Structures are given as structure tokens and as C-alpha cells.
Amino acid sequence: MSDRHRLRWVLAKDMATYAGDSRDGAVTPSASSLRDDSMSAITAEGLVKIYKTRKTEVRALDGLDLTVQEGQVLGLLGPNGAGKTTTVRILSTLLRPDAGRATVAGFDVVRQAQELRSVIGLSGQYAAVDENLTGRENLWMFGRLYQLRSAEARKRADELLEQFDLADAGDRIVKTYSGGMRRRLDLGSALIGRPRLLFLDEPTTGLDPRSRLGMWDVIRGLVREGVTLLLTTQYLEEADELADTIAVVDQGRIIARGPPTNSRRRWAANGSRSSFVTGRRSVAPHSCCRAAPTGMARWPSTRTPGD
Amino acid sequence: MTAAGGLSTRAATNGGFRGALRDGLIVMWRNLKRIPRIPELAIFAILQSIMFVLLFAFVFGGAIPLPDGGNYKEFLMPGIFAQTIAFASATTTVGMTDDMAKGIIDRFRSLPMARSAVLTGRTLSDVIYNAGLLIVLMLSGLAVGWVVRTGPAEFLAGVGLLLLFAFAMSWIGVWLGLSVPTVEVAQQVGFTVLFPITFVSNVFVPTQTLPDWLRPIAEWNPVSTLTASIRNLWGNPNPFAAEGLPAEQPILLTLIWIAVILAVFVPLGVRRYRMISR
């Protein structure tokens, strides 16, 4: 990502902010046509998802707009049933939206789903690993299905077991793992193909405080490596700790968006201002967020602009 | 573009028939790995079949005379094999529903793998699982006095027919497994459907004893045509109706049944699988 590109993005964004009609928080056509899509890792416009049962119709998503820049961490914060999981499932190709469109890593989530799957990783709130296989077998299998060669999948499995402190448990059947270990294995499975983009759906829900802190460390490590991350959580504290930008979702829409409130982080981010030549605004062109503090709220990444 | 770019070591075949087969075999490997780790599943499947052998060989069998006076236990065993194979679709259903409930299907669906692999892997591993069940059952059949009276070619033809039927039934199981909400419902539906199919047949009784209106149903039943086929192939007593297509061409009819089941339930299963994303 070059500075020139970043500048282009900022200009487009500013124009969108000033030119766009943002009364209802929706991105107007002029704004979306100005946006340089190659700069955003995730772009979603007007996503609608309706779950129909025999008697009821639930609008899980009701025109959700979302943008996440390359290398950024977006925290999607909201209560149960707000539409967080549905958003993640649509962006990771598991669900088709009923309306709206979304691009992830430059791929359309519906039309280019298979291409998209080879650059993303997904870890959900329920550990989606096979509990009757060992940790190592799980990782090897997912590596193979990620189309790695067998030897490469084996090597990757060893690396991930080491990285997630599961090396000793690697040959045990997952059924014998604790909740925290399962969650770490699930996250490891999502990373098997070194994805550029990671979706974490409530990665610490149900974990004890110590496992939660451990998981936070792991996630921070991933972010330092430059992964673009979309994280959902029910906890403001967690979003504060991990995200560059927090988007509050309720009843299937983004109702607020802005930098985290954590003062320590803001201080740290301000301290690193000089390393970012062009700067980056994390306030979306939403009227609801105009009042939110603008400016830098980026995690002081070890990545240098331009890699 | 980012520090963590995609791995460059991709397998040579990504996509196409070979890719689909490779992914299917990996899922099959996973399903087979699970079998010895949940030994209760296989053990109770075998015990259930052995219970039927014992019940019918020693409790009911004495009261069921064969029209031409053949050995009931020899008559029974091919029926038990066919019944076990038919019940195998319930194994597929439960396995499929379980995977859906555990979220592992979501993991598979988020990977750049062949979309068909989850279904082909499941049905292929179930055929192998059934082959294992058959071996154990045949050994217990030999213990109660069942024998194959023809040559190895006929024996293998019978086994092949049983496994083809298992494959077809497995696809019904896939469709059902993707259509029901929980493992418990899967089990209930499986047994509600499978008991009449396997009992309204020639598995335990000669169809001659059935009322006239029920007899054609029992004789055209795929479980019956399969049982009659292997009884004929292996030289075991087969007191089937003297005339009519089921009596004259059971093997052909069984093959047609298998083709029809596959033609209907493979597309249905695949469609169901695609519908998950709706």
C-alpha cells in the first residue's frame, strides 16, 4: 500500500464526507462511486438479510454499510441479535445477502466466493473443529482443504500448534481440550492458509478471564503481522482493547462509528502520529458520528506504510 | 500487499474433477478416522444386526416355514445384510446432522475446497463403513449356519451389489440429514421410514404369506429386490413369487432402483447443501 494510494483514499473519503447526503447514515451513490475500492479490504453496501420461518420474518440486517481499510481492525460491537454474526457470515461467503452488495479483498462475496475463500480466515463463536480428531489432524485436514500440499500442511500445523501453545496437546483428541484450547485451535485453523483477512466472531465469548487475556494477546500479535481484521464482540472493553475503529451495530444497521474511547490507546496512537505521513480518518461519513473525536486512533502498527 | 501474503505452495490440482476427488477423499479420511474413536456407533450397529439374526433365527424363525422347505437361517442372512445396508442411510443422516450442528460444515464451507467434497466424502466413507459391518455380519452368519453355495465371482457380485445399494441409500441419508433440524429428529425420521421398508419385504418372511394388496409393494421394494438378488447369486433359498419382473429380474431391478435413487437424491442433496447459504 503506497502513500500515494493512501492519499487517494483519504481524498475520496473526504469528498464523500462533504459531498454525501448522510442524513440517514447511508452511503450515497456519489460517495460509493468516489470510493477507491482497491483501498478497502472490506466494503459492504446496503446489506439486507431476512430470516424467514413459517410465521415470522426477522430482518437480521437492514441496510448495513461497512468499510474496513487494509491492515485495519474493525470492532463490530452490539448486543445479541444485532446482526453481527450475520454480517460476518455474509462477508465470509457462508450466507448470501438478500439485498445489497459486498466486496472483500476485491472479490464479490457472492459471485467470486471461491476466490475469496482462499484469502480469508474465519473463526466463529462455536469452535468449528472436529472433536474426534487430534489438534494436529484438524489443522492438517484444514490445510489440505485449503489446497496446501501435504508436507506444507504438516509444517503449517506444527507452526500453529507451537504458536498457540498447543504443541503438547497436538496429538490429543480435541474432545479432551478445554474451552480455551478449542478456541485457540479454531483460530489456528482459520490461519492455516495465512489469510490476508480474518473474521473473528465473538472470539472470547464464554472464555474465562485468563483465557480471554491470552486470546487478546494472540489477536494483537496477528494484527502486528498486518492482518486485516473484522472482530465482533458484545464487550465494549474488548473492542476498545483491540480495534482501530468501533462500529456499533443494532437492529441490522450501523448506528455509530468512531475510534475507541480507551485513553491509553488514544495516547499511544497520538504518539505515533508522526510515523503516518498522510494520516487516516476513522470517522465514517455518517452524521451520527460527526460528534465523535476525529483524528488518529490507529493501533501503533509495526508495519511501515508501503509494504 | 500485506505482510502475510497467501502461501505460494498450492497443490497442483485446484478445481476440476481431480481437485473434487482429492478433497472428497480428505473428507472421507476424516470420517473414517472418527469411527474407531466413537466405537459405540459401530458396535451398536453390529449388535443391532446380530440381535435381529438371533431373534429371527431362534425366536420367530421356527414359526416361519419356507414354501419350499429351505433352511430359514440361510434364507435370513442375505435379508439381514440388505437390512443392515438400508439402515446405513440412518448412519449417514445422523453423521450429516451432527456435522451441521457442530459447525464443522461452516468451517468446510469457508475453505477454498470443492463444494461437493463434504457430500462425496460422507457417502464414500459410509460405503467403507458398511463394508466393515458386512464382514462382521458375514462372520456371525457363518456361525449360525449361513453359507455361500456358489463361486467367488457370484459372491463378489453380491457384495458389490450390496455396496452400490449402500452408496445410493447414503445419498438419501445426506438429503435427509441436511433437511432435519437435530440429530434426534434425524434418528426418529430414519427409523420411522426404515422399519416399514425393511419389514414390508422378503427379508424375514416369504412374500407369499402377505395379503394380496401388500404383496406387490413388498416384492417391488428395493430391499426385497436386493435380498432376492443376493439369495440368487449366492444359492441361498429364495422363495420369491414365481412370475413377475421382481422374481425374474431382481438384479436388473435392483440396479434400476440404485440408478433412480441416485438420480433423485444426489441433486436433492446437492441442492440442500447449496441452500445452507440462503
XYZ file of C-alpha atoms in Angstrom:
585
model
C 0.000 0.000 0.000
C 1.759 3.142 -1.103
C 1.376 6.614 0.336
C 0.015 7.831 -2.947
C -2.744 5.267 -2.740
C -3.468 6.146 0.810
C -3.719 9.799 -0.056
C -6.088 8.978 -2.855
C -8.218 7.092 -0.445
C -8.259 9.923 2.075
C -9.248 12.414 -0.614
C -12.019 10.192 -1.836
C -13.188 9.700 1.689
C -13.197 13.391 2.461
C -15.106 14.179 -0.682
C -17.570 11.529 0.228
C -17.926 13.024 3.675
C -18.598 16.514 2.385
C -20.481 15.723 -0.762
C -22.549 12.858 0.514
C -26.007 13.227 1.883
C -25.550 11.472 5.173
C -28.778 12.328 6.927
C -29.741 8.721 7.364
C -26.246 7.366 7.580
C -26.418 5.630 4.225
C -23.646 5.920 1.721
C -24.959 7.841 -1.224
C -24.249 6.789 -4.800
C -21.851 9.685 -5.249
C -19.895 8.591 -2.231
C -19.651 4.991 -3.297
C -18.598 5.854 -6.824
C -15.832 8.050 -5.481
C -14.505 5.417 -3.156
C -11.402 3.650 -4.367
C -12.421 0.035 -3.810
C -8.906 -1.285 -4.155
C -8.038 0.510 -0.934
C -10.701 -1.001 1.252
C -10.290 -4.578 2.329
C -13.995 -4.802 3.047
C -16.798 -2.783 1.512
C -20.422 -3.558 2.197
C -23.325 -1.522 0.920
C -26.926 -1.837 1.940
C -26.724 -5.430 3.125
C -30.108 -6.907 3.889
C -30.717 -10.373 5.279
C -34.120 -11.658 6.202
C -34.596 -14.936 8.051
C -37.970 -16.421 7.302
C -39.640 -19.032 9.411
C -43.152 -20.317 8.941
C -44.770 -17.492 10.892
C -42.229 -14.755 11.392
C -39.817 -12.721 9.365
C -36.733 -11.391 11.064
C -34.766 -8.614 9.404
C -31.329 -9.556 10.704
C -29.638 -6.963 8.520
C -31.477 -3.877 7.433
C -29.236 -1.940 5.067
C -25.862 -2.331 6.699
C -22.917 -0.340 5.297
C -19.378 -1.077 6.264
C -15.843 -0.223 5.186
C -12.639 -1.650 6.564
C -9.277 -0.477 5.279
C -6.405 -2.800 4.520
C -4.476 -3.572 7.717
C -7.171 -2.090 9.938
C -9.028 -3.686 12.831
C -12.733 -3.022 12.889
C -14.630 -3.953 16.031
C -18.278 -4.673 15.381
C -19.942 -4.052 18.713
C -23.513 -4.900 19.541
C -25.914 -6.945 21.623
C -27.136 -10.436 20.792
C -29.275 -10.444 17.686
C -27.947 -7.114 16.417
C -26.718 -8.707 13.194
C -23.019 -9.119 13.955
C -22.810 -12.807 13.161
C -24.988 -12.431 10.075
C -22.637 -9.729 8.805
C -19.608 -11.945 9.330
C -21.345 -14.905 7.697
C -22.199 -12.869 4.615
C -18.715 -11.371 4.304
C -17.108 -14.806 4.691
C -19.336 -16.352 1.954
C -21.374 -18.556 4.301
C -24.607 -16.660 3.668
C -25.990 -14.850 0.662
C -27.382 -11.381 1.279
C -30.989 -10.777 0.205
C -30.042 -7.308 -0.993
C -27.008 -5.066 -1.167
C -23.518 -5.969 -2.213
C -20.196 -6.581 -0.567
C -16.615 -6.842 -1.736
C -13.910 -8.427 0.379
C -10.265 -8.250 -0.701
C -11.541 -7.103 -4.075
C -13.774 -10.161 -4.554
C -17.543 -10.031 -4.703
C -18.837 -12.186 -1.832
C -21.492 -13.842 -3.984
C -20.053 -14.014 -7.493
C -16.412 -14.653 -6.541
C -16.981 -16.648 -3.376
C -14.495 -19.412 -4.176
C -11.649 -16.983 -4.979
C -12.452 -15.069 -1.823
C -12.264 -18.208 0.315
C -8.575 -18.605 -0.441
C -7.649 -15.272 1.150
C -9.839 -15.215 4.251
C -9.859 -16.971 7.597
C -12.920 -17.393 9.788
C -13.163 -18.253 13.434
C -16.597 -18.321 14.963
C -18.093 -18.231 18.407
C -18.509 -22.007 18.396
C -15.234 -23.791 17.828
C -15.699 -25.356 14.386
C -13.139 -28.095 14.703
C -13.629 -31.851 14.675
C -13.646 -33.006 18.266
C -12.929 -36.596 17.306
C -9.684 -35.739 15.562
C -6.493 -34.603 17.260
C -5.461 -30.960 17.095
C -2.750 -31.824 14.605
C -5.130 -33.856 12.408
C -7.613 -30.992 12.375
C -5.005 -28.494 11.220
C -3.564 -30.881 8.640
C -7.019 -31.565 7.213
C -7.965 -27.879 7.000
C -4.558 -27.152 5.428
C -5.138 -29.809 2.789
C -8.605 -28.462 2.087
C -7.075 -25.013 1.848
C -5.230 -26.658 -1.069
C -1.828 -26.787 0.618
C 0.404 -29.707 -0.250
C 0.529 -32.422 2.378
C 4.061 -31.581 3.568
C 3.258 -27.876 3.711
C 0.044 -28.570 5.631
C 2.007 -30.671 8.123
C 4.593 -27.918 8.564
C 1.899 -25.275 8.992
C 0.106 -27.451 11.562
C 3.312 -27.746 13.618
C 3.892 -23.988 13.434
C 0.366 -23.175 14.538
C 0.377 -25.693 17.389
C 3.572 -24.031 18.593
C 2.203 -20.520 18.118
C -0.990 -21.245 20.028
C 0.655 -23.108 22.861
C -0.887 -26.417 21.833
C 2.298 -28.268 20.926
C 1.995 -30.665 23.866
C -1.691 -31.283 23.197
C -1.292 -31.618 19.429
C -1.733 -35.385 19.386
C -4.611 -35.466 21.836
C -8.180 -35.785 20.647
C -9.880 -32.398 20.729
C -12.677 -33.777 22.925
C -10.183 -33.686 25.801
C -9.330 -29.991 25.239
C -10.516 -27.161 27.484
C -12.741 -24.425 26.070
C -9.809 -22.044 25.700
C -7.704 -24.669 23.924
C -10.520 -25.420 21.489
C -10.918 -21.758 20.723
C -7.188 -21.404 20.098
C -7.268 -24.418 17.799
C -10.220 -22.912 15.967
C -8.317 -19.675 15.490
C -5.293 -21.675 14.348
C -7.499 -23.447 11.793
C -8.593 -20.071 10.460
C -4.952 -19.086 9.998
C -3.828 -22.259 8.250
C -3.564 -20.585 4.847
C -2.046 -17.333 6.138
C -5.142 -15.298 5.238
C -4.828 -11.577 4.484
C -8.182 -11.041 6.065
C -9.511 -12.506 9.240
C -13.042 -12.641 10.611
C -13.367 -13.318 14.312
C -16.913 -13.751 15.528
C -17.006 -13.202 19.289
C -13.601 -14.798 19.807
C -13.720 -14.621 23.601
C -17.401 -15.229 24.394
C -17.621 -17.933 27.011
C -13.941 -17.888 27.901
C -12.690 -17.368 31.436
C -10.850 -14.075 32.140
C -7.401 -15.593 31.831
C -8.132 -17.309 28.516
C -9.657 -14.063 27.309
C -6.465 -12.123 28.048
C -4.467 -14.842 26.314
C -6.727 -14.593 23.279
C -6.291 -10.810 23.213
C -2.519 -11.257 23.124
C -2.835 -13.682 20.235
C -5.093 -11.309 18.301
C -2.745 -8.360 18.891
C 0.099 -10.472 17.538
C -1.871 -11.176 14.364
C -2.647 -7.505 13.911
C 1.028 -6.652 14.262
C 1.703 -9.018 11.370
C -0.544 -6.872 9.226
C -3.714 -8.939 9.007
C -6.899 -7.017 8.291
C -9.335 -7.979 10.995
C -13.060 -7.756 11.467
C -13.933 -8.651 15.007
C -17.359 -8.908 16.577
C -17.899 -8.600 20.270
C -20.516 -7.860 22.885
C -17.986 -6.168 25.122
C -17.030 -2.518 24.738
C -13.873 -3.257 26.687
C -12.788 -5.847 24.143
C -13.493 -3.573 21.195
C -11.562 -0.819 22.980
C -8.598 -3.087 23.532
C -8.324 -4.487 20.048
C -9.969 -2.301 17.439
C -8.813 0.760 15.490
C -12.398 1.634 14.758
C -15.525 0.584 16.540
C -18.796 0.291 14.690
C -21.866 -0.125 16.839
C -24.460 -2.320 15.226
C -28.062 -2.546 16.325
C -31.147 -3.959 14.616
C -29.182 -4.752 11.498
C -27.626 -1.326 10.922
C -24.503 0.521 11.928
C -25.720 3.190 14.319
C -22.399 4.736 15.324
C -18.827 4.540 14.260
C -15.664 6.026 15.698
C -12.311 5.419 17.322
C -12.050 3.513 20.597
C -12.517 5.501 23.786
C -9.659 3.980 25.689
C -7.405 6.860 26.732
C -4.253 4.797 26.911
C -4.729 3.725 23.357
C -5.520 7.214 22.156
C -2.361 8.422 23.770
C -0.362 5.640 22.156
C -1.936 6.357 18.815
C -1.233 10.074 19.066
C 2.336 9.308 19.955
C 2.778 7.505 16.694
C 1.216 10.236 14.597
C 4.478 11.314 13.083
C 5.003 7.893 11.506
C 1.895 8.341 9.414
C 2.522 10.905 6.789
C -0.889 11.056 5.279
C -2.938 10.236 8.284
C -6.164 8.394 8.192
C -9.598 9.313 9.372
C -11.537 6.643 11.031
C -14.787 8.527 11.093
C -17.251 7.345 8.540
C -19.366 9.762 6.549
C -22.207 9.264 8.980
C -23.923 12.159 10.575
C -24.247 10.190 13.766
C -20.506 10.116 14.158
C -19.663 13.698 13.386
C -19.519 14.431 17.066
C -17.086 11.633 17.728
C -13.474 12.673 18.113
C -11.723 12.645 14.795
C -8.086 12.082 14.094
C -5.781 9.234 14.639
C -6.844 6.195 16.507
C -4.729 3.619 14.856
C -3.008 0.875 16.686
C 0.694 1.769 16.537
C 1.414 -0.895 13.995
C 4.899 -2.158 13.384
C 4.092 -2.214 9.710
C 5.622 0.563 7.733
C 3.440 2.278 5.189
C 4.260 0.871 1.813
C 4.725 -2.828 2.469
C 0.142 -6.333 -0.367
C 0.242 -7.291 3.288
C 2.982 -8.815 5.355
C 1.032 -12.040 5.491
C 0.563 -12.905 1.848
C -1.054 -16.179 0.792
C 1.072 -19.295 0.768
C 2.575 -19.980 -2.586
C 2.688 -23.750 -2.211
C -0.663 -24.633 -3.647
C -1.366 -28.171 -4.696
C -1.215 -28.602 -8.436
C -4.846 -29.603 -8.790
C -7.133 -26.929 -7.506
C -10.546 -27.406 -9.002
C -11.854 -29.707 -11.656
C -12.680 -33.356 -11.199
C -9.319 -34.292 -9.692
C -9.498 -31.482 -7.180
C -13.018 -32.507 -6.207
C -11.967 -36.136 -5.822
C -8.929 -35.184 -3.741
C -10.993 -33.000 -1.399
C -13.658 -35.710 -1.189
C -11.019 -38.271 -0.189
C -9.709 -35.951 2.538
C -13.210 -35.591 3.993
C -13.599 -39.371 3.687
C -10.332 -39.812 5.615
C -11.701 -37.563 8.328
C -14.948 -39.533 8.597
C -13.104 -42.863 8.737
C -10.725 -41.557 11.418
C -13.725 -40.847 13.604
C -15.122 -44.386 13.511
C -12.650 -46.078 15.905
C -12.815 -43.004 18.162
C -16.558 -43.390 18.643
C -16.529 -47.209 18.728
C -20.017 -47.277 20.280
C -21.558 -46.325 16.925
C -20.125 -49.301 15.053
C -20.517 -51.681 17.987
C -24.217 -50.940 18.420
C -24.847 -51.072 14.680
C -23.346 -54.572 14.670
C -25.115 -55.613 17.885
C -28.421 -54.430 16.439
C -27.969 -56.579 13.358
C -26.826 -59.550 15.418
C -29.895 -59.094 17.615
C -32.073 -59.380 14.512
C -30.164 -62.504 13.458
C -30.683 -64.081 16.868
C -34.331 -63.012 17.167
C -35.323 -64.326 13.781
C -33.033 -67.327 13.651
C -34.059 -68.670 17.040
C -37.306 -66.967 18.172
C -39.505 -66.251 15.126
C -37.701 -68.366 12.568
C -39.072 -71.663 13.814
C -42.614 -70.392 13.185
C -41.864 -69.180 9.656
C -41.828 -72.141 7.293
C -40.322 -71.529 3.843
C -42.638 -72.624 0.982
C -40.093 -74.999 -0.476
C -38.746 -76.148 2.862
C -35.373 -74.379 2.716
C -33.120 -73.577 5.662
C -34.507 -70.423 7.366
C -31.126 -69.223 8.660
C -29.668 -69.412 5.184
C -32.721 -67.563 3.913
C -32.432 -64.975 6.680
C -28.803 -63.878 6.391
C -28.926 -62.194 2.926
C -32.005 -60.330 4.209
C -30.094 -59.207 7.293
C -27.275 -57.933 5.081
C -29.722 -55.933 2.963
C -31.479 -54.610 6.062
C -28.191 -53.514 7.623
C -27.250 -51.726 4.411
C -30.629 -49.989 4.273
C -30.251 -48.856 7.874
C -26.861 -47.438 6.923
C -28.617 -44.414 5.460
C -29.560 -43.545 9.041
C -25.859 -43.503 9.909
C -25.279 -41.013 7.118
C -28.217 -38.898 8.238
C -27.032 -38.742 11.829
C -23.436 -38.004 10.767
C -24.556 -35.220 8.459
C -26.888 -33.602 11.010
C -24.198 -33.859 13.666
C -21.682 -32.065 11.426
C -24.226 -29.340 10.747
C -24.926 -28.880 14.457
C -21.245 -28.799 15.433
C -20.422 -26.029 12.966
C -17.734 -28.003 11.157
C -19.735 -27.661 7.948
C -19.310 -23.897 8.276
C -15.561 -24.371 8.507
C -15.620 -26.547 5.363
C -17.779 -24.006 3.566
C -15.362 -21.195 4.394
C -12.456 -23.097 2.800
C -11.492 -22.947 -0.891
C -12.334 -26.628 -1.341
C -14.606 -28.436 -3.797
C -18.230 -27.861 -2.789
C -19.062 -31.498 -3.479
C -16.374 -32.868 -1.170
C -18.399 -32.815 2.046
C -21.123 -34.935 0.431
C -18.956 -37.322 -1.596
C -16.581 -37.736 1.346
C -19.512 -38.637 3.573
C -21.086 -41.154 1.187
C -17.751 -42.794 0.296
C -16.747 -43.222 3.926
C -20.162 -44.708 4.681
C -19.678 -47.313 1.943
C -16.391 -48.342 3.560
C -18.015 -48.366 6.996
C -20.753 -50.616 5.603
C -18.203 -52.948 4.082
C -16.731 -53.310 7.572
C -20.147 -54.053 9.082
C -20.768 -56.648 6.361
C -17.561 -58.504 7.182
C -18.513 -58.798 10.855
C -22.072 -59.838 9.972
C -20.918 -62.444 7.480
C -18.704 -63.988 10.128
C -21.635 -64.152 12.544
C -23.774 -65.544 9.695
C -21.289 -68.358 9.169
C -21.588 -69.087 12.896
C -25.372 -69.652 12.676
C -25.141 -71.828 9.571
C -25.251 -69.484 6.554
C -23.048 -70.423 3.599
C -22.425 -69.190 0.075
C -23.232 -72.114 -2.226
C -21.831 -70.566 -5.408
C -18.373 -69.411 -6.515
C -16.234 -66.396 -5.601
C -17.414 -64.439 -8.651
C -21.058 -64.654 -7.570
C -20.055 -63.874 -4.010
C -18.199 -60.726 -5.089
C -21.067 -59.716 -7.372
C -23.414 -59.921 -4.385
C -21.081 -57.863 -2.203
C -20.711 -55.299 -4.995
C -24.475 -55.000 -5.310
C -24.834 -54.527 -1.547
C -22.212 -51.760 -1.520
C -23.716 -49.996 -4.535
C -27.026 -50.044 -2.730
C -25.291 -48.688 0.393
C -23.913 -45.807 -1.679
C -27.366 -44.977 -3.050
C -29.032 -45.191 0.386
C -26.297 -42.972 1.764
C -27.355 -40.196 -0.602
C -30.895 -40.414 0.774
C -29.269 -40.048 4.174
C -27.356 -36.968 3.048
C -30.506 -35.262 1.838
C -32.413 -36.176 4.989
C -29.528 -35.155 7.228
C -29.425 -31.699 5.648
C -33.203 -31.353 5.876
C -33.843 -32.106 9.554
C -33.004 -29.732 12.388
C -31.419 -32.004 15.006
C -29.731 -35.359 15.424
C -32.712 -36.626 17.458
C -35.154 -35.813 14.657
C -32.774 -37.439 12.174
C -32.863 -40.649 14.182
C -36.647 -40.595 14.538
C -37.252 -39.949 10.843
C -34.671 -42.549 9.869
C -36.250 -45.319 11.879
C -39.831 -44.354 11.059
C -39.056 -44.682 7.361
C -36.663 -47.598 7.508
C -38.643 -50.031 9.654
C -41.572 -50.392 7.231
C -39.225 -50.501 4.227
C -37.183 -53.336 5.659
C -40.123 -55.234 7.218
C -42.601 -54.983 4.317
C -40.214 -57.070 2.264
C -38.878 -60.574 1.803
C -36.168 -60.021 4.432
C -37.773 -62.003 7.274
C -40.756 -63.736 5.652
C -41.519 -65.205 2.244
C -43.746 -62.660 0.459
C -46.223 -65.436 -0.387
C -47.622 -65.099 3.132
C -48.587 -61.422 2.678
C -52.125 -60.242 1.770
C -52.658 -59.717 -1.962
C -52.689 -55.895 -1.789
C -49.428 -55.754 0.164
C -47.572 -58.379 -1.802
C -46.707 -56.297 -4.898
C -45.466 -53.476 -2.664
C -43.215 -55.890 -0.800
C -41.962 -57.501 -3.992
C -41.104 -54.271 -5.809
C -39.489 -52.854 -2.658
C -35.787 -52.221 -3.393
C -34.792 -54.008 -0.191
C -36.654 -57.082 -1.488
C -35.147 -56.990 -4.956
C -31.693 -56.605 -3.378
C -32.307 -59.509 -0.989
C -33.642 -61.710 -3.800
C -30.632 -60.791 -5.947
C -28.082 -61.874 -3.394
C -30.045 -65.001 -2.437
C -29.977 -65.963 -6.124
C -26.329 -65.031 -6.554
C -25.222 -66.998 -3.514
C -27.503 -70.003 -3.942
C -29.444 -69.335 -0.735
C -33.160 -70.212 -0.524
C -35.251 -67.612 -2.354
C -38.959 -68.415 -2.272
C -39.923 -65.352 -4.282
C -43.072 -65.101 -6.386
C -42.898 -67.398 -9.375
C -43.818 -64.824 -12.005
C -43.451 -61.074 -12.477
C -40.438 -58.865 -13.035
C -39.236 -58.834 -9.400
C -38.981 -62.607 -9.446
C -37.414 -62.899 -12.888
C -35.021 -59.958 -12.945
C -34.195 -58.977 -9.348
C -30.634 -57.902 -10.184
C -31.727 -55.684 -13.054
C -34.470 -54.174 -10.913
C -32.034 -53.524 -8.080
C -29.647 -51.762 -10.443
C -32.532 -49.666 -11.756
C -33.546 -48.815 -8.197
C -29.979 -47.753 -7.406
C -29.865 -45.569 -10.531
C -33.238 -43.994 -9.718
C -32.312 -43.294 -6.093
C -29.025 -41.688 -7.161
C -30.702 -39.692 -9.939
C -33.212 -38.279 -7.467
C -31.252 -37.867 -4.261
C -27.832 -36.693 -5.495
C -29.339 -33.499 -6.982
C -31.650 -33.096 -3.983
C -28.745 -33.432 -1.553
C -26.542 -31.053 -3.518
C -29.391 -28.549 -3.709
C -29.961 -28.785 0.032
C -26.273 -28.241 0.640
C -26.303 -25.139 -1.528
C -29.407 -23.880 0.286
C -27.467 -23.629 3.547
C -26.241 -20.248 2.388
C -29.783 -18.956 1.850
